Amino acid sequence: KNWKKPTMCQVAGFEISRYLP
Amino acid sequence: MMALRERAVVSLRSVPSLPKHVRIQYDPLRQAFAVLSPEKIFWPNDVSLDILRRCDGRSTVGDIIAGLAADYEAEQEAVATDVIAFLQEWSDKLLVRL
């Protein structure tokens, strides 16, 4: 595995409903 | 005068963990892991995911760095710089508890 900088993209309400019952 | 939360600063002896409201969940649609917290979703790259998975409330930052450097066969100094900056950023954003 190659080490690279750790990144986290934040997703915009719009998507979150997919994760709710 | 309002009291401000004292900023937690990452050290090699810190023992990071994920707060109860943060979880890592697999999204079969994208075939990727998402980090879920109330009202926010993040897509971590594989290195970030490896770091977060080691934030188990038992390992110190020093342990995590040593483990990752061994796993990735990478220079410990480079790994340490990135891991400490990553944990500090996400501790400041309340996604990681120190």
PDB file of C-alpha atoms in Angstrom:
ATOM      1  CA  LYS A   1       0.000   0.000   0.000  1.00  0.00           C
ATOM      2  CA  ASN A   2       1.297   3.470  -0.787  1.00  0.00           C
ATOM      3  CA  TRP A   3       1.214   6.081   1.928  1.00  0.00           C
ATOM      4  CA  LYS A   4      -0.485   9.279   0.839  1.00  0.00           C
ATOM      5  CA  LYS A   5      -1.965  12.250   2.612  1.00  0.00           C
ATOM      6  CA  PRO A   6      -5.146  11.360   4.481  1.00  0.00           C
ATOM      7  CA  THR A   7      -8.128  13.283   3.103  1.00  0.00           C
ATOM      8  CA  MET A   8     -11.830  13.433   3.889  1.00  0.00           C
ATOM      9  CA  CYS A   9     -14.362  14.980   1.522  1.00  0.00           C
ATOM     10  CA  GLN A  10     -17.465  16.393   3.126  1.00  0.00           C
ATOM     11  CA  VAL A  11     -20.742  15.771   1.349  1.00  0.00           C
ATOM     12  CA  ALA A  12     -23.275  18.583   1.349  1.00  0.00           C
ATOM     13  CA  GLY A  13     -29.271  17.551   3.961  1.00  0.00           C
ATOM     14  CA  PHE A  14     -29.390  16.377   0.384  1.00  0.00           C
ATOM     15  CA  GLU A  15     -27.675  13.029   0.819  1.00  0.00           C
ATOM     16  CA  ILE A  16     -28.311  12.400   4.436  1.00  0.00           C
ATOM     17  CA  SER A  17     -31.865  11.191   3.936  1.00  0.00           C
ATOM     18  CA  ARG A  18     -30.431   8.077   2.299  1.00  0.00           C
ATOM     19  CA  TYR A  19     -29.049   7.047   5.650  1.00  0.00           C
ATOM     20  CA  LEU A  20     -32.207   7.621   7.658  1.00  0.00           C
ATOM     21  CA  PRO A  21     -34.921   5.030   8.107  1.00  0.00           C
TER      22      PRO A  21
ATOM     23  CA  MET B   1     -17.787  36.326  29.088  1.00  0.00           C
ATOM     24  CA  MET B   2     -18.514  32.920  27.634  1.00  0.00           C
ATOM     25  CA  ALA B   3     -16.173  30.092  28.546  1.00  0.00           C
ATOM     26  CA  LEU B   4     -14.689  28.507  25.445  1.00  0.00           C
ATOM     27  CA  ARG B   5     -13.991  24.831  25.097  1.00  0.00           C
ATOM     28  CA  GLU B   6     -10.326  24.178  25.671  1.00  0.00           C
ATOM     29  CA  ARG B   7      -8.692  22.954  22.487  1.00  0.00           C
ATOM     30  CA  ALA B   8      -7.409  19.396  22.745  1.00  0.00           C
ATOM     31  CA  VAL B   9      -3.930  19.152  21.232  1.00  0.00           C
ATOM     32  CA  VAL B  10      -2.656  15.916  19.719  1.00  0.00           C
ATOM     33  CA  SER B  11       0.475  14.379  21.202  1.00  0.00           C
ATOM     34  CA  LEU B  12       2.070  10.975  20.727  1.00  0.00           C
ATOM     35  CA  ARG B  13       0.535   9.958  24.047  1.00  0.00           C
ATOM     36  CA  SER B  14      -3.023  10.965  23.088  1.00  0.00           C
ATOM     37  CA  VAL B  15      -5.468   8.063  22.862  1.00  0.00           C
ATOM     38  CA  PRO B  16      -7.924   8.991  20.099  1.00  0.00           C
ATOM     39  CA  SER B  17     -11.375   7.472  19.750  1.00  0.00           C
ATOM     40  CA  LEU B  18     -14.520   8.111  17.746  1.00  0.00           C
ATOM     41  CA  PRO B  19     -17.323   9.742  19.731  1.00  0.00           C
ATOM     42  CA  LYS B  20     -20.603   7.842  19.990  1.00  0.00           C
ATOM     43  CA  HIS B  21     -22.257  10.026  17.362  1.00  0.00           C
ATOM     44  CA  VAL B  22     -19.650   9.191  14.696  1.00  0.00           C
ATOM     45  CA  ARG B  23     -19.639   5.905  12.828  1.00  0.00           C
ATOM     46  CA  ILE B  24     -18.063   4.352   9.788  1.00  0.00           C
ATOM     47  CA  GLN B  25     -20.559   2.736   7.442  1.00  0.00           C
ATOM     48  CA  TYR B  26     -20.141   0.896   4.165  1.00  0.00           C
ATOM     49  CA  ASP B  27     -22.126   2.297   1.263  1.00  0.00           C
ATOM     50  CA  PRO B  28     -22.781  -0.579  -1.157  1.00  0.00           C
ATOM     51  CA  LEU B  29     -23.909   1.839  -3.866  1.00  0.00           C
ATOM     52  CA  ARG B  30     -20.529   3.545  -4.066  1.00  0.00           C
ATOM     53  CA  GLN B  31     -18.621   0.547  -2.735  1.00  0.00           C
ATOM     54  CA  ALA B  32     -16.877   2.876  -0.329  1.00  0.00           C
ATOM     55  CA  PHE B  33     -16.917   3.629   3.363  1.00  0.00           C
ATOM     56  CA  ALA B  34     -18.567   6.790   4.618  1.00  0.00           C
ATOM     57  CA  VAL B  35     -17.991   8.503   7.951  1.00  0.00           C
ATOM     58  CA  LEU B  36     -21.366   9.527   9.336  1.00  0.00           C
ATOM     59  CA  SER B  37     -21.958  12.153  11.985  1.00  0.00           C
ATOM     60  CA  PRO B  38     -25.126  14.093  12.688  1.00  0.00           C
ATOM     61  CA  GLU B  39     -25.893  16.278   9.660  1.00  0.00           C
ATOM     62  CA  LYS B  40     -22.588  15.540   7.980  1.00  0.00           C
ATOM     63  CA  ILE B  41     -21.206  12.787   5.779  1.00  0.00           C
ATOM     64  CA  PHE B  42     -17.558  12.420   4.818  1.00  0.00           C
ATOM     65  CA  TRP B  43     -15.847  10.252   2.255  1.00  0.00           C
ATOM     66  CA  PRO B  44     -12.426   9.317   3.608  1.00  0.00           C
ATOM     67  CA  ASN B  45      -9.634   8.069   1.359  1.00  0.00           C
ATOM     68  CA  ASP B  46      -8.131   4.705   2.292  1.00  0.00           C
ATOM     69  CA  VAL B  47      -5.363   6.210   4.439  1.00  0.00           C
ATOM     70  CA  SER B  48      -7.899   8.249   6.436  1.00  0.00           C
ATOM     71  CA  LEU B  49     -10.021   5.159   6.892  1.00  0.00           C
ATOM     72  CA  ASP B  50      -7.002   3.240   8.187  1.00  0.00           C
ATOM     73  CA  ILE B  51      -6.283   6.004  10.701  1.00  0.00           C
ATOM     74  CA  LEU B  52      -9.893   6.251  11.910  1.00  0.00           C
ATOM     75  CA  ARG B  53     -10.171   2.486  12.322  1.00  0.00           C
ATOM     76  CA  ARG B  54      -7.204   2.574  14.676  1.00  0.00           C
ATOM     77  CA  CYS B  55      -8.820   5.242  16.866  1.00  0.00           C
ATOM     78  CA  ASP B  56     -10.138   2.556  19.202  1.00  0.00           C
ATOM     79  CA  GLY B  57      -9.736   4.346  22.528  1.00  0.00           C
ATOM     80  CA  ARG B  58      -6.857   2.021  23.451  1.00  0.00           C
ATOM     81  CA  SER B  59      -4.024   2.796  21.014  1.00  0.00           C
ATOM     82  CA  THR B  60      -1.920   5.905  21.500  1.00  0.00           C
ATOM     83  CA  VAL B  61      -1.099   8.163  18.555  1.00  0.00           C
ATOM     84  CA  GLY B  62       2.448   6.769  18.785  1.00  0.00           C
ATOM     85  CA  ASP B  63       1.092   3.207  18.436  1.00  0.00           C
ATOM     86  CA  ILE B  64      -1.068   4.217  15.477  1.00  0.00           C
ATOM     87  CA  ILE B  65       1.861   5.872  13.677  1.00  0.00           C
ATOM     88  CA  ALA B  66       4.150   2.881  14.248  1.00  0.00           C
ATOM     89  CA  GLY B  67       1.461   0.464  13.027  1.00  0.00           C
ATOM     90  CA  LEU B  68       0.718   2.470   9.888  1.00  0.00           C
ATOM     91  CA  ALA B  69       4.401   2.997   9.059  1.00  0.00           C
ATOM     92  CA  ALA B  70       4.910  -0.779   9.275  1.00  0.00           C
ATOM     93  CA  ASP B  71       1.768  -1.544   7.265  1.00  0.00           C
ATOM     94  CA  TYR B  72       2.587   0.887   4.485  1.00  0.00           C
ATOM     95  CA  GLU B  73       6.348   0.336   4.673  1.00  0.00           C
ATOM     96  CA  ALA B  74       6.578   4.116   4.875  1.00  0.00           C
ATOM     97  CA  GLU B  75       8.919   6.481   6.673  1.00  0.00           C
ATOM     98  CA  GLN B  76       7.725   6.931  10.222  1.00  0.00           C
ATOM     99  CA  GLU B  77       8.444  10.665  10.163  1.00  0.00           C
ATOM    100  CA  ALA B  78       6.232  11.292   7.120  1.00  0.00           C
ATOM    101  CA  VAL B  79       3.451   9.150   8.583  1.00  0.00           C
ATOM    102  CA  ALA B  80       3.712  10.960  11.939  1.00  0.00           C
ATOM    103  CA  THR B  81       3.412  14.403  10.332  1.00  0.00           C
ATOM    104  CA  ASP B  82       0.310  13.426   8.352  1.00  0.00           C
ATOM    105  CA  VAL B  83      -1.387  11.477  11.145  1.00  0.00           C
ATOM    106  CA  ILE B  84      -0.910  14.218  13.747  1.00  0.00           C
ATOM    107  CA  ALA B  85      -2.189  16.923  11.361  1.00  0.00           C
ATOM    108  CA  PHE B  86      -5.169  14.746  10.397  1.00  0.00           C
ATOM    109  CA  LEU B  87      -6.135  13.957  13.998  1.00  0.00           C
ATOM    110  CA  GLN B  88      -5.723  17.585  15.055  1.00  0.00           C
ATOM    111  CA  GLU B  89      -7.960  18.791  12.230  1.00  0.00           C
ATOM    112  CA  TRP B  90     -10.697  16.269  12.959  1.00  0.00           C
ATOM    113  CA  SER B  91     -10.440  16.714  16.712  1.00  0.00           C
ATOM    114  CA  ASP B  92     -10.990  20.439  16.146  1.00  0.00           C
ATOM    115  CA  LYS B  93     -14.067  19.542  14.076  1.00  0.00           C
ATOM    116  CA  LEU B  94     -15.302  17.203  16.844  1.00  0.00           C
ATOM    117  CA  LEU B  95     -15.135  14.065  14.723  1.00  0.00           C
ATOM    118  CA  VAL B  96     -12.345  12.527  16.808  1.00  0.00           C
ATOM    119  CA  ARG B  97     -12.045  12.604  20.598  1.00  0.00           C
ATOM    120  CA  LEU B  98      -8.591  12.821  22.168  1.00  0.00           C
TER     121      LEU B  98
END
